[in-house]
């Protein structure tokens, strides 16, 4: 029981000590805060009739009425300190660095860089910075006009520098159309067009560079293209001129657009050259852009497909183009329309990949070779070539070859034909049965040497084979000759022989 009482006593002392510490800390904080507020209030009371700013780091804690007027147009996106530095940057451009060590020095007097009247008195007190603007005149508010004027002059100088040094032409006309201002680029161009003697006084306003430009009427900008011919140059200079109405005046901006105009003319010339070239082709050409609309075709396309020029000029879509070909019976006809659409999609996909190449047998007996090729920027080109004559000629040749092969194949004599290089090109059934080979028709992959090995392997030794090799080595024979060889399988049966003729 006695121990329990001691624990309770000790716990009570700990709680009381904690409460006492918190009370002391709170009191100290309140006293410090109150002292800081009192110090700030006292600092501002002392400077009530001056232009004074009180900063806590970058936050404006307080300002006299005259100072508050100067900060009335501050940018809310920036801190108070940054707005203050911007306000005074025209006369005190190094104020930021001059105030960095203010806490170490305690007090500083800063004079303007322009050498004019007035100065800044900066003081540091208990973490606060008091900045006071002084003017020689008795009325402190008189300093507002010089500061404001200096800031405006600084901004005006920046804008004037931008306008004068801009590489584009800028000029201004009043309500009567009289040129009242122009930048250096405009004046130099005017002098280049209208040459002035070095001894003469330059005219003002300068000679007009663009006399045909009309004054803008509405508030929307007006953009036109104008050209200027310079002395000693064959090619004109093209300018893109933007006209803006501002109040009663008009502002004009001109950008040299000659490179773009030259590029456009080159593209037009190139397209015209291609068009003339394509016009001479017998192959039909159709180019579709990335949106799959017809952008270029040649006369042969209309001649081959029967599509009207009016339809092609209307820039039909790829599907509409193929649908019209289908209506003209100029495309292989599937059994149903769904299959046709699927084939159309496959055609477009294959052309994009550059591997579409098909032969179209048409209902009218014609045959087209159609090739799809991808072009830059997602465009696709289709080539239509009428190969009906080639197909017909190939079929006639094939028919003649098949007829000749059938005649030779039905002959009882074994026949083998070799090319001048020794390649085996033709054998008949009798030859294959005699020598036990499987070669049929034409274009065998065997040659004369391979066949000689077969002949010699199943026949008795004979000078005929030696003579054949000599003939092959020479490449020709003065006269035809023949000889006989004996098959090993027939030597013991009926002594039959095989004739070899060259």
Tab-separated table of C-alpha atoms in Angstrom:
chain	number	residue	atom	x	y	z
A	1	UNK	CA	0.000	0.000	0.000
A	2	UNK	CA	2.831	2.361	0.858
A	3	UNK	CA	4.516	1.631	-2.513
A	4	UNK	CA	1.290	2.343	-4.392
A	5	UNK	CA	0.996	5.731	-2.681
A	6	UNK	CA	4.558	6.613	-3.678
A	7	UNK	CA	3.833	5.739	-7.363
A	8	UNK	CA	0.765	7.942	-7.381
A	9	UNK	CA	2.742	10.843	-5.948
A	10	UNK	CA	5.501	10.479	-8.536
A	11	UNK	CA	2.954	10.281	-11.401
A	12	UNK	CA	1.251	13.436	-10.204
A	13	UNK	CA	4.575	15.283	-10.122
A	14	UNK	CA	5.336	14.160	-13.728
A	15	UNK	CA	1.973	15.390	-15.012
A	16	UNK	CA	2.382	18.725	-13.249
A	17	UNK	CA	5.904	19.130	-14.675
A	18	UNK	CA	4.631	18.454	-18.226
A	19	UNK	CA	1.824	20.958	-17.900
A	20	UNK	CA	4.221	23.534	-16.497
A	21	UNK	CA	6.658	23.025	-19.434
A	22	UNK	CA	3.878	23.371	-22.034
A	23	UNK	CA	2.626	26.507	-20.323
A	24	UNK	CA	6.117	28.028	-20.312
A	25	UNK	CA	6.696	27.182	-24.013
A	26	UNK	CA	3.296	28.589	-25.004
A	27	UNK	CA	3.997	31.724	-23.046
A	28	UNK	CA	7.393	32.120	-24.686
A	29	UNK	CA	5.882	31.602	-28.165
A	30	UNK	CA	3.116	34.106	-27.508
A	31	UNK	CA	5.661	36.579	-26.143
A	32	UNK	CA	7.955	36.068	-29.167
A	33	UNK	CA	5.073	36.386	-31.597
A	34	UNK	CA	3.777	39.422	-29.827
A	35	UNK	CA	7.265	40.937	-29.812
A	36	UNK	CA	7.592	40.231	-33.574
A	37	UNK	CA	4.202	41.786	-34.274
A	38	UNK	CA	5.011	44.710	-32.071
A	39	UNK	CA	8.352	45.175	-33.824
A	40	UNK	CA	6.654	45.071	-37.240
A	41	UNK	CA	4.002	47.501	-36.070
A	42	UNK	CA	6.625	49.816	-34.642
A	43	UNK	CA	8.717	49.678	-37.835
A	44	UNK	CA	5.729	50.621	-39.983
A	45	UNK	CA	4.573	53.358	-37.590
A	46	UNK	CA	7.962	55.004	-37.945
A	47	UNK	CA	7.655	55.010	-41.729
A	48	UNK	CA	3.954	55.774	-42.024
A	49	UNK	CA	4.370	58.786	-44.310
A	50	UNK	CA	7.072	57.260	-46.528
A	51	UNK	CA	7.128	54.600	-49.237
A	52	UNK	CA	8.059	51.573	-47.161
A	53	UNK	CA	7.727	47.822	-47.621
A	54	UNK	CA	8.077	45.293	-44.812
A	55	UNK	CA	9.111	41.773	-45.859
A	56	UNK	CA	9.330	38.537	-43.955
A	57	UNK	CA	11.561	36.537	-46.299
A	58	UNK	CA	9.664	36.802	-49.642
A	59	UNK	CA	6.253	37.616	-48.128
A	60	UNK	CA	5.077	41.233	-47.900
A	61	UNK	CA	3.852	41.604	-44.335
A	62	UNK	CA	2.918	45.249	-44.525
A	63	UNK	CA	3.261	48.355	-46.672
A	64	UNK	CA	2.486	52.027	-46.345
A	65	UNK	CA	-0.361	53.396	-48.501
A	66	UNK	CA	2.077	54.884	-51.011
A	67	UNK	CA	3.959	51.588	-51.230
A	68	UNK	CA	0.725	49.636	-51.559
A	69	UNK	CA	-0.200	51.807	-54.571
A	70	UNK	CA	3.018	50.785	-56.299
A	71	UNK	CA	2.275	47.091	-55.718
A	72	UNK	CA	-1.342	47.296	-56.862
A	73	UNK	CA	-0.562	45.782	-60.308
A	74	UNK	CA	1.601	42.914	-59.074
A	75	UNK	CA	1.569	39.524	-60.775
A	76	UNK	CA	-0.160	36.978	-58.547
A	77	UNK	CA	1.869	34.164	-60.127
A	78	UNK	CA	5.068	35.526	-58.554
A	79	UNK	CA	6.068	36.091	-54.932
A	80	UNK	CA	5.781	39.508	-53.326
A	81	UNK	CA	9.562	39.867	-53.330
A	82	UNK	CA	9.820	39.041	-57.062
A	83	UNK	CA	7.108	41.593	-57.863
A	84	UNK	CA	8.968	44.193	-55.798
A	85	UNK	CA	12.264	43.494	-57.603
A	86	UNK	CA	10.513	43.717	-60.983
A	87	UNK	CA	8.940	47.040	-60.005
A	88	UNK	CA	12.323	48.605	-59.236
A	89	UNK	CA	14.432	46.753	-61.838
A	90	UNK	CA	14.526	49.757	-64.209
A	91	UNK	CA	16.417	51.991	-61.732
A	92	UNK	CA	17.869	49.334	-59.381
A	93	UNK	CA	18.768	46.346	-61.631
A	94	UNK	CA	21.122	44.787	-59.011
A	95	UNK	CA	18.805	45.110	-56.030
A	96	UNK	CA	18.479	41.328	-55.596
A	97	UNK	CA	22.202	40.735	-55.047
A	98	UNK	CA	22.586	43.947	-53.026
A	99	UNK	CA	20.028	42.683	-50.481
A	100	UNK	CA	21.468	39.171	-50.116
A	101	UNK	CA	23.753	40.102	-47.161
A	102	UNK	CA	21.348	42.598	-45.570
A	103	UNK	CA	21.046	40.459	-42.417
A	104	UNK	CA	24.826	40.617	-41.917
A	105	UNK	CA	25.138	44.375	-42.399
A	106	UNK	CA	21.872	45.333	-40.743
A	107	UNK	CA	21.435	48.429	-42.872
A	108	UNK	CA	22.257	49.456	-46.445
A	109	UNK	CA	21.830	52.502	-48.647
A	110	UNK	CA	21.400	51.629	-52.310
A	111	UNK	CA	21.531	54.224	-55.110
A	112	UNK	CA	19.996	53.855	-58.578
A	113	UNK	CA	22.168	52.876	-61.541
A	114	UNK	CA	20.771	55.653	-63.745
A	115	UNK	CA	22.321	58.341	-61.516
A	116	UNK	CA	18.961	60.009	-60.975
A	117	UNK	CA	17.413	61.339	-57.766
A	118	UNK	CA	16.295	59.077	-54.941
A	119	UNK	CA	17.710	56.038	-53.160
A	120	UNK	CA	16.741	52.949	-51.167
A	121	UNK	CA	17.305	52.458	-47.486
A	122	UNK	CA	17.206	48.756	-46.521
A	123	UNK	CA	17.145	47.662	-42.862
A	124	UNK	CA	17.096	44.261	-41.187
A	125	UNK	CA	15.522	43.863	-37.782
A	126	UNK	CA	14.643	40.631	-35.962
A	127	UNK	CA	14.145	38.613	-39.198
A	128	UNK	CA	12.237	41.386	-40.964
A	129	UNK	CA	13.440	43.541	-43.863
A	130	UNK	CA	12.208	47.122	-44.149
A	131	UNK	CA	12.771	48.683	-47.590
A	132	UNK	CA	12.169	52.436	-47.855
A	133	UNK	CA	12.235	54.483	-51.070
A	134	UNK	CA	13.487	58.058	-50.619
A	135	UNK	CA	12.962	61.010	-52.914
A	136	UNK	CA	14.514	64.455	-52.634
A	137	UNK	CA	11.125	66.153	-52.847
A	138	UNK	CA	9.180	66.891	-49.718
A	139	UNK	CA	6.105	64.901	-50.689
A	140	UNK	CA	6.975	61.198	-50.585
A	141	UNK	CA	4.172	60.404	-53.001
A	142	UNK	CA	6.000	62.332	-55.719
A	143	UNK	CA	8.348	59.335	-56.030
A	144	UNK	CA	5.519	57.231	-57.471
A	145	UNK	CA	5.551	58.966	-60.837
A	146	UNK	CA	9.318	58.644	-61.448
A	147	UNK	CA	9.293	54.981	-60.426
A	148	UNK	CA	6.256	54.184	-62.484
A	149	UNK	CA	7.684	56.112	-65.401
A	150	UNK	CA	10.987	54.267	-65.045
A	151	UNK	CA	9.233	50.899	-65.047
A	152	UNK	CA	7.183	51.891	-68.069
A	153	UNK	CA	10.271	53.193	-69.815
A	154	UNK	CA	12.040	49.911	-69.112
A	155	UNK	CA	9.163	47.923	-70.575
A	156	UNK	CA	8.904	50.296	-73.528
A	157	UNK	CA	12.623	49.927	-74.212
A	158	UNK	CA	12.224	46.145	-74.248
A	159	UNK	CA	9.326	46.308	-76.684
A	160	UNK	CA	11.144	48.862	-78.845
A	161	UNK	CA	14.205	46.589	-78.973
A	162	UNK	CA	12.081	43.603	-79.971
A	163	UNK	CA	10.368	45.539	-82.746
A	164	UNK	CA	13.529	47.133	-84.116
A	165	UNK	CA	15.632	43.971	-84.118
A	166	UNK	CA	12.969	41.513	-85.269
A	167	UNK	CA	13.981	39.756	-88.537
A	168	UNK	CA	10.460	40.182	-89.936
A	169	UNK	CA	9.037	43.404	-91.350
A	170	UNK	CA	6.785	45.385	-88.968
A	171	UNK	CA	5.100	48.700	-89.709
A	172	UNK	CA	2.111	50.758	-88.589
A	173	UNK	CA	-0.373	53.005	-90.393
A	174	UNK	CA	-2.787	55.526	-88.949
A	175	UNK	CA	-6.486	55.880	-89.737
A	176	UNK	CA	-5.652	57.762	-92.962
A	177	UNK	CA	-3.317	55.008	-94.156
A	178	UNK	CA	-0.156	57.040	-93.519
A	179	UNK	CA	2.871	55.055	-92.370
A	180	UNK	CA	3.731	56.343	-88.891
A	181	UNK	CA	6.231	53.720	-87.710
A	182	UNK	CA	8.400	50.978	-89.225
A	183	UNK	CA	11.142	48.754	-87.870
A	184	UNK	CA	14.675	48.568	-89.197
A	185	UNK	CA	14.015	45.531	-91.423
A	186	UNK	CA	11.198	47.370	-93.219
A	187	UNK	CA	13.274	50.521	-93.687
A	188	UNK	CA	16.236	48.575	-95.080
A	189	UNK	CA	13.991	46.766	-97.584
A	190	UNK	CA	12.412	50.067	-98.614
A	191	UNK	CA	15.859	51.558	-99.204
A	192	UNK	CA	16.885	48.477	-101.223
A	193	UNK	CA	13.833	48.826	-103.503
A	194	UNK	CA	13.915	52.614	-103.801
A	195	UNK	CA	17.588	53.466	-103.939
A	196	UNK	CA	18.597	56.777	-102.384
A	197	UNK	CA	21.759	58.710	-103.162
A	198	UNK	CA	24.188	58.616	-100.199
A	199	UNK	CA	24.236	62.398	-100.076
A	200	UNK	CA	20.431	62.699	-99.939
A	201	UNK	CA	18.456	62.800	-96.729
A	202	UNK	CA	16.436	59.632	-96.171
A	203	UNK	CA	12.733	60.345	-96.594
A	204	UNK	CA	10.155	59.957	-93.872
A	205	UNK	CA	7.924	58.161	-94.058
A	206	UNK	CA	9.967	55.677	-96.124
A	207	UNK	CA	8.760	54.578	-99.528
A	208	UNK	CA	5.974	52.001	-99.417
A	209	UNK	CA	7.119	48.393	-99.841
A	210	UNK	CA	3.624	46.926	-100.268
A	211	UNK	CA	1.454	49.595	-101.927
A	212	UNK	CA	-1.377	47.190	-102.792
A	213	UNK	CA	-2.180	46.053	-99.246
A	214	UNK	CA	-5.652	47.110	-98.137
A	215	UNK	CA	-6.326	48.248	-94.590
A	216	UNK	CA	-7.963	45.567	-92.396
A	217	UNK	CA	-11.613	46.175	-91.558
A	218	UNK	CA	-12.578	43.762	-88.783
A	219	UNK	CA	-10.711	42.610	-85.705
A	220	UNK	CA	-9.718	39.291	-87.242
A	221	UNK	CA	-6.227	39.173	-88.808
A	222	UNK	CA	-6.009	39.210	-92.621
A	223	UNK	CA	-3.256	37.107	-94.206
A	224	UNK	CA	-2.185	37.671	-97.829
A	225	UNK	CA	0.757	36.746	-100.033
A	226	UNK	CA	2.639	39.574	-101.760
A	227	UNK	CA	5.778	39.652	-103.857
A	228	UNK	CA	8.550	42.218	-104.047
A	229	UNK	CA	11.041	42.575	-106.899
A	230	UNK	CA	14.486	43.739	-105.804
A	231	UNK	CA	16.869	45.545	-108.169
A	232	UNK	CA	19.376	43.198	-109.760
A	233	UNK	CA	17.416	40.030	-108.891
A	234	UNK	CA	15.472	37.973	-111.412
A	235	UNK	CA	13.299	36.105	-108.924
A	236	UNK	CA	10.850	38.043	-106.736
A	237	UNK	CA	10.770	37.738	-102.953
A	238	UNK	CA	7.477	36.452	-101.553
A	239	UNK	CA	6.149	37.747	-98.222
A	240	UNK	CA	3.256	36.492	-96.131
A	241	UNK	CA	1.679	39.688	-94.758
A	242	UNK	CA	-0.572	39.677	-91.682
A	243	UNK	CA	-2.748	42.786	-91.179
A	244	UNK	CA	-4.313	43.635	-87.799
A	245	UNK	CA	-6.651	46.491	-86.889
A	246	UNK	CA	-5.878	48.000	-83.493
A	247	UNK	CA	-8.135	50.918	-82.630
A	248	UNK	CA	-7.929	53.473	-85.409
A	249	UNK	CA	-4.508	52.217	-86.537
A	250	UNK	CA	-3.416	49.119	-88.416
A	251	UNK	CA	-0.387	46.917	-87.700
A	252	UNK	CA	1.336	44.844	-90.377
A	253	UNK	CA	3.762	41.936	-90.116
A	254	UNK	CA	5.541	40.431	-93.153
A	255	UNK	CA	7.510	37.159	-93.150
A	256	UNK	CA	9.794	36.092	-96.008
A	257	UNK	CA	8.024	33.056	-97.435
A	258	UNK	CA	10.125	32.625	-100.587
A	259	UNK	CA	11.527	29.237	-99.567
A	260	UNK	CA	8.049	27.788	-99.040
A	261	UNK	CA	6.790	29.253	-102.311
A	262	UNK	CA	9.808	27.821	-104.155
A	263	UNK	CA	9.194	24.443	-102.537
A	264	UNK	CA	5.527	24.556	-103.504
A	265	UNK	CA	6.384	25.490	-107.100
A	266	UNK	CA	8.931	22.673	-107.219
A	267	UNK	CA	6.306	20.213	-106.006
A	268	UNK	CA	3.820	21.448	-108.605
A	269	UNK	CA	6.444	21.199	-111.341
A	270	UNK	CA	7.397	17.733	-110.195
A	271	UNK	CA	3.772	16.588	-110.183
A	272	UNK	CA	3.270	18.053	-113.651
A	273	UNK	CA	6.357	16.226	-114.897
A	274	UNK	CA	5.118	12.987	-113.378
A	275	UNK	CA	1.692	13.574	-114.890
A	276	UNK	CA	3.182	14.057	-118.363
A	277	UNK	CA	5.305	10.950	-117.905
A	278	UNK	CA	2.399	8.873	-116.651
A	279	UNK	CA	0.263	10.077	-119.529
A	280	UNK	CA	2.572	8.222	-121.949
A	281	UNK	CA	2.412	4.933	-120.066
A	282	UNK	CA	0.286	2.067	-121.303
A	283	UNK	CA	-0.025	0.815	-117.722
A	284	UNK	CA	-2.955	2.205	-115.734
A	285	UNK	CA	-1.895	4.048	-112.572
A	286	UNK	CA	-4.092	4.877	-109.564
A	287	UNK	CA	-2.624	6.454	-106.398
A	288	UNK	CA	-4.703	6.704	-103.226
A	289	UNK	CA	-3.675	8.906	-100.280
A	290	UNK	CA	-3.649	7.921	-96.611
A	291	UNK	CA	-7.430	8.525	-96.483
A	292	UNK	CA	-7.790	6.106	-99.425
A	293	UNK	CA	-9.023	8.706	-101.877
A	294	UNK	CA	-7.822	8.811	-105.476
A	295	UNK	CA	-5.320	11.662	-105.836
A	296	UNK	CA	-3.516	10.787	-109.086
A	297	UNK	CA	-4.290	8.732	-112.181
A	298	UNK	CA	-3.235	8.618	-115.822
A	299	UNK	CA	-5.291	8.356	-119.057
A	300	UNK	CA	-4.397	4.684	-119.470
A	301	UNK	CA	-6.408	3.873	-116.332
A	302	UNK	CA	-9.579	5.179	-117.961
A	303	UNK	CA	-8.766	3.430	-121.256
A	304	UNK	CA	-8.150	0.056	-119.610
A	305	UNK	CA	-10.988	0.036	-117.074
A	306	UNK	CA	-13.640	2.023	-118.929
A	307	UNK	CA	-14.117	4.320	-115.924
A	308	UNK	CA	-15.140	7.839	-116.926
A	309	UNK	CA	-12.701	10.701	-116.395
A	310	UNK	CA	-15.400	12.644	-114.505
A	311	UNK	CA	-15.672	9.829	-111.991
A	312	UNK	CA	-11.905	9.638	-111.529
A	313	UNK	CA	-11.583	13.426	-111.143
A	314	UNK	CA	-14.143	13.342	-108.317
A	315	UNK	CA	-11.478	11.651	-106.151
A	316	UNK	CA	-13.468	8.516	-105.262
A	317	UNK	CA	-12.583	6.421	-102.239
A	318	UNK	CA	-10.830	3.092	-102.781
A	319	UNK	CA	-13.955	1.030	-102.082
A	320	UNK	CA	-16.035	3.220	-104.419
A	321	UNK	CA	-13.353	2.819	-107.083
A	322	UNK	CA	-13.384	-0.976	-106.764
A	323	UNK	CA	-17.193	-1.050	-106.642
A	324	UNK	CA	-17.296	0.867	-109.920
A	325	UNK	CA	-14.788	-1.598	-111.431
A	326	UNK	CA	-17.071	-4.403	-110.319
A	327	UNK	CA	-20.055	-2.724	-111.979
A	328	UNK	CA	-18.000	-2.461	-115.182
A	329	UNK	CA	-17.132	-6.193	-115.020
A	330	UNK	CA	-13.486	-5.210	-114.802
A	331	UNK	CA	-12.715	-7.255	-111.712
A	332	UNK	CA	-12.910	-11.016	-110.989
A	333	UNK	CA	-16.435	-11.747	-109.799
A	334	UNK	CA	-16.739	-13.820	-106.580
A	335	UNK	CA	-19.771	-15.902	-105.793
A	336	UNK	CA	-21.190	-13.480	-103.211
A	337	UNK	CA	-20.785	-9.830	-102.193
A	338	UNK	CA	-19.479	-10.664	-98.696
A	339	UNK	CA	-16.594	-12.568	-100.211
A	340	UNK	CA	-15.982	-9.626	-102.538
A	341	UNK	CA	-15.743	-7.199	-99.606
A	342	UNK	CA	-13.359	-9.519	-97.749
A	343	UNK	CA	-11.176	-9.721	-100.838
A	344	UNK	CA	-11.213	-5.924	-101.119
A	345	UNK	CA	-9.997	-5.523	-97.541
A	346	UNK	CA	-7.304	-8.117	-98.164
A	347	UNK	CA	-6.255	-6.216	-101.288
A	348	UNK	CA	-5.836	-2.961	-99.357
A	349	UNK	CA	-3.867	-4.634	-96.554
A	350	UNK	CA	-1.588	-6.463	-98.976
A	351	UNK	CA	-0.945	-3.266	-100.964
A	352	UNK	CA	0.051	-1.430	-97.769
A	353	UNK	CA	2.606	-4.166	-97.103
A	354	UNK	CA	3.876	-4.039	-100.688
A	355	UNK	CA	3.137	-7.675	-101.567
A	356	UNK	CA	-0.052	-7.472	-103.609
A	357	UNK	CA	0.513	-8.971	-107.054
A	358	UNK	CA	-2.290	-10.847	-108.774
A	359	UNK	CA	-3.564	-11.754	-112.207
A	360	UNK	CA	-7.216	-10.894	-112.789
A	361	UNK	CA	-9.008	-13.003	-115.426
A	362	UNK	CA	-11.961	-10.841	-116.466
A	363	UNK	CA	-15.369	-12.003	-117.719
A	364	UNK	CA	-14.775	-10.323	-121.114
A	365	UNK	CA	-11.714	-12.473	-121.815
A	366	UNK	CA	-9.124	-9.866	-120.892
A	367	UNK	CA	-6.457	-10.523	-118.288
A	368	UNK	CA	-5.061	-7.827	-116.001
A	369	UNK	CA	-1.909	-7.940	-113.930
A	370	UNK	CA	-2.599	-5.813	-110.821
A	371	UNK	CA	0.204	-4.721	-108.499
A	372	UNK	CA	-0.167	-2.803	-105.239
A	373	UNK	CA	2.756	-0.813	-103.830
A	374	UNK	CA	2.983	1.322	-100.675
A	375	UNK	CA	3.973	4.986	-100.975
A	376	UNK	CA	5.210	7.484	-98.339
A	377	UNK	CA	2.784	8.909	-95.766
A	378	UNK	CA	0.445	5.928	-95.992
A	379	UNK	CA	-0.437	6.295	-99.688
A	380	UNK	CA	-0.991	3.241	-101.915
A	381	UNK	CA	-0.444	2.912	-105.680
A	382	UNK	CA	-2.097	0.341	-107.945
A	383	UNK	CA	-0.791	-0.586	-111.402
A	384	UNK	CA	-3.175	-2.132	-113.947
A	385	UNK	CA	-1.535	-3.841	-116.924
A	386	UNK	CA	-3.382	-5.578	-119.749
A	387	UNK	CA	-1.498	-8.850	-120.333
A	388	UNK	CA	-4.173	-10.489	-122.460
A	389	UNK	CA	-1.853	-10.752	-125.526
A	390	UNK	CA	0.969	-12.182	-123.428
A	391	UNK	CA	-1.346	-14.722	-121.852
A	392	UNK	CA	-2.735	-15.677	-125.260
A	393	UNK	CA	0.770	-16.044	-126.733
A	394	UNK	CA	1.906	-18.080	-123.739
A	395	UNK	CA	-1.086	-20.336	-124.083
A	396	UNK	CA	-0.348	-20.890	-127.813
A	397	UNK	CA	3.256	-21.715	-127.053
A	398	UNK	CA	2.194	-24.021	-124.276
A	399	UNK	CA	-0.270	-25.736	-126.590
A	400	UNK	CA	2.392	-26.216	-129.247
A	401	UNK	CA	4.874	-27.545	-126.716
A	402	UNK	CA	2.292	-29.931	-125.261
A	403	UNK	CA	1.442	-31.153	-128.773
A	404	UNK	CA	5.099	-31.753	-129.587
A	405	UNK	CA	5.652	-33.530	-126.293
A	406	UNK	CA	2.642	-35.762	-126.904
A	407	UNK	CA	3.931	-36.727	-130.364
A	408	UNK	CA	7.431	-37.506	-129.113
A	409	UNK	CA	6.084	-39.323	-126.068
A	410	UNK	CA	4.069	-41.699	-128.279
A	411	UNK	CA	7.043	-42.651	-130.449
A	412	UNK	CA	8.476	-46.153	-129.975
A	413	UNK	CA	12.065	-44.920	-130.173
A	414	UNK	CA	13.664	-43.770	-126.912
A	415	UNK	CA	14.474	-40.063	-127.260
A	416	UNK	CA	16.473	-37.696	-125.036
A	417	UNK	CA	17.093	-34.071	-125.949
A	418	UNK	CA	19.913	-32.007	-124.428
A	419	UNK	CA	20.555	-28.268	-124.611
A	420	UNK	CA	23.791	-26.794	-125.960
A	421	UNK	CA	25.028	-26.620	-122.369
A	422	UNK	CA	24.392	-30.343	-121.830
A	423	UNK	CA	21.256	-30.016	-119.694
A	424	UNK	CA	18.546	-32.632	-120.188
A	425	UNK	CA	15.450	-30.839	-121.478
A	426	UNK	CA	13.204	-33.587	-122.837
A	427	UNK	CA	12.686	-37.359	-122.649
A	428	UNK	CA	9.836	-39.605	-123.735
A	429	UNK	CA	8.208	-42.625	-122.165
A	430	UNK	CA	10.223	-45.101	-124.235
A	431	UNK	CA	13.479	-43.540	-122.998
A	432	UNK	CA	12.408	-43.709	-119.355
A	433	UNK	CA	11.337	-47.322	-119.697
A	434	UNK	CA	14.559	-48.297	-121.500
A	435	UNK	CA	16.958	-46.722	-119.014
A	436	UNK	CA	14.833	-47.019	-115.880
A	437	UNK	CA	14.658	-43.256	-115.238
A	438	UNK	CA	11.741	-41.257	-113.884
A	439	UNK	CA	12.271	-37.965	-115.751
A	440	UNK	CA	9.119	-36.778	-117.489
A	441	UNK	CA	8.441	-33.809	-119.754
A	442	UNK	CA	10.920	-30.951	-119.940
A	443	UNK	CA	13.365	-29.016	-117.776
A	444	UNK	CA	14.867	-31.951	-115.907
A	445	UNK	CA	17.571	-31.135	-113.392
A	446	UNK	CA	19.898	-33.785	-114.867
A	447	UNK	CA	22.526	-33.222	-117.527
A	448	UNK	CA	24.476	-35.201	-120.129
A	449	UNK	CA	27.085	-36.420	-117.624
A	450	UNK	CA	24.413	-37.835	-115.324
A	451	UNK	CA	22.747	-39.675	-118.208
A	452	UNK	CA	26.112	-41.058	-119.423
A	453	UNK	CA	26.674	-42.597	-116.012
A	454	UNK	CA	23.279	-44.346	-116.273
A	455	UNK	CA	23.943	-45.546	-119.810
A	456	UNK	CA	27.400	-46.908	-119.008
A	457	UNK	CA	26.278	-48.567	-115.764
A	458	UNK	CA	23.782	-50.875	-117.476
A	459	UNK	CA	25.547	-51.544	-120.802
A	460	UNK	CA	28.615	-53.411	-121.919
A	461	UNK	CA	31.782	-51.394	-122.559
A	462	UNK	CA	31.624	-49.760	-125.985
A	463	UNK	CA	33.589	-47.182	-128.016
A	464	UNK	CA	30.264	-45.427	-128.627
A	465	UNK	CA	30.415	-43.732	-125.213
A	466	UNK	CA	33.946	-42.464	-125.895
A	467	UNK	CA	32.829	-40.994	-129.201
A	468	UNK	CA	29.857	-39.299	-127.503
A	469	UNK	CA	32.190	-37.659	-124.986
A	470	UNK	CA	34.446	-36.423	-127.784
A	471	UNK	CA	31.456	-35.004	-129.637
A	472	UNK	CA	30.276	-33.243	-126.486
A	473	UNK	CA	33.761	-31.824	-125.857
A	474	UNK	CA	33.958	-30.448	-129.422
A	475	UNK	CA	30.430	-29.101	-129.238
A	476	UNK	CA	29.354	-30.140	-132.724
A	477	UNK	CA	29.636	-33.001	-135.244
A	478	UNK	CA	30.246	-32.676	-138.996
A	479	UNK	CA	27.829	-35.453	-139.781
A	480	UNK	CA	25.323	-37.610	-138.006
A	481	UNK	CA	26.487	-41.019	-136.871
A	482	UNK	CA	25.124	-44.004	-135.014
A	483	UNK	CA	26.396	-46.945	-133.068
A	484	UNK	CA	25.243	-49.921	-131.062
A	485	UNK	CA	25.666	-50.867	-127.416
A	486	UNK	CA	24.601	-53.952	-125.498
A	487	UNK	CA	22.441	-53.884	-122.372
A	488	UNK	CA	23.811	-56.048	-119.554
A	489	UNK	CA	20.364	-57.421	-118.789
A	490	UNK	CA	19.949	-58.692	-122.345
A	491	UNK	CA	23.401	-60.165	-123.074
A	492	UNK	CA	22.521	-63.664	-121.905
A	493	UNK	CA	18.928	-63.625	-123.151
A	494	UNK	CA	18.687	-62.642	-126.772
A	495	UNK	CA	21.819	-60.595	-127.467
A	496	UNK	CA	19.633	-57.591	-128.183
A	497	UNK	CA	21.298	-54.285	-128.798
A	498	UNK	CA	20.483	-50.620	-128.375
A	499	UNK	CA	21.131	-48.074	-131.064
A	500	UNK	CA	22.689	-44.711	-130.251
A	501	UNK	CA	22.404	-41.935	-132.778
A	502	UNK	CA	23.879	-38.472	-132.714
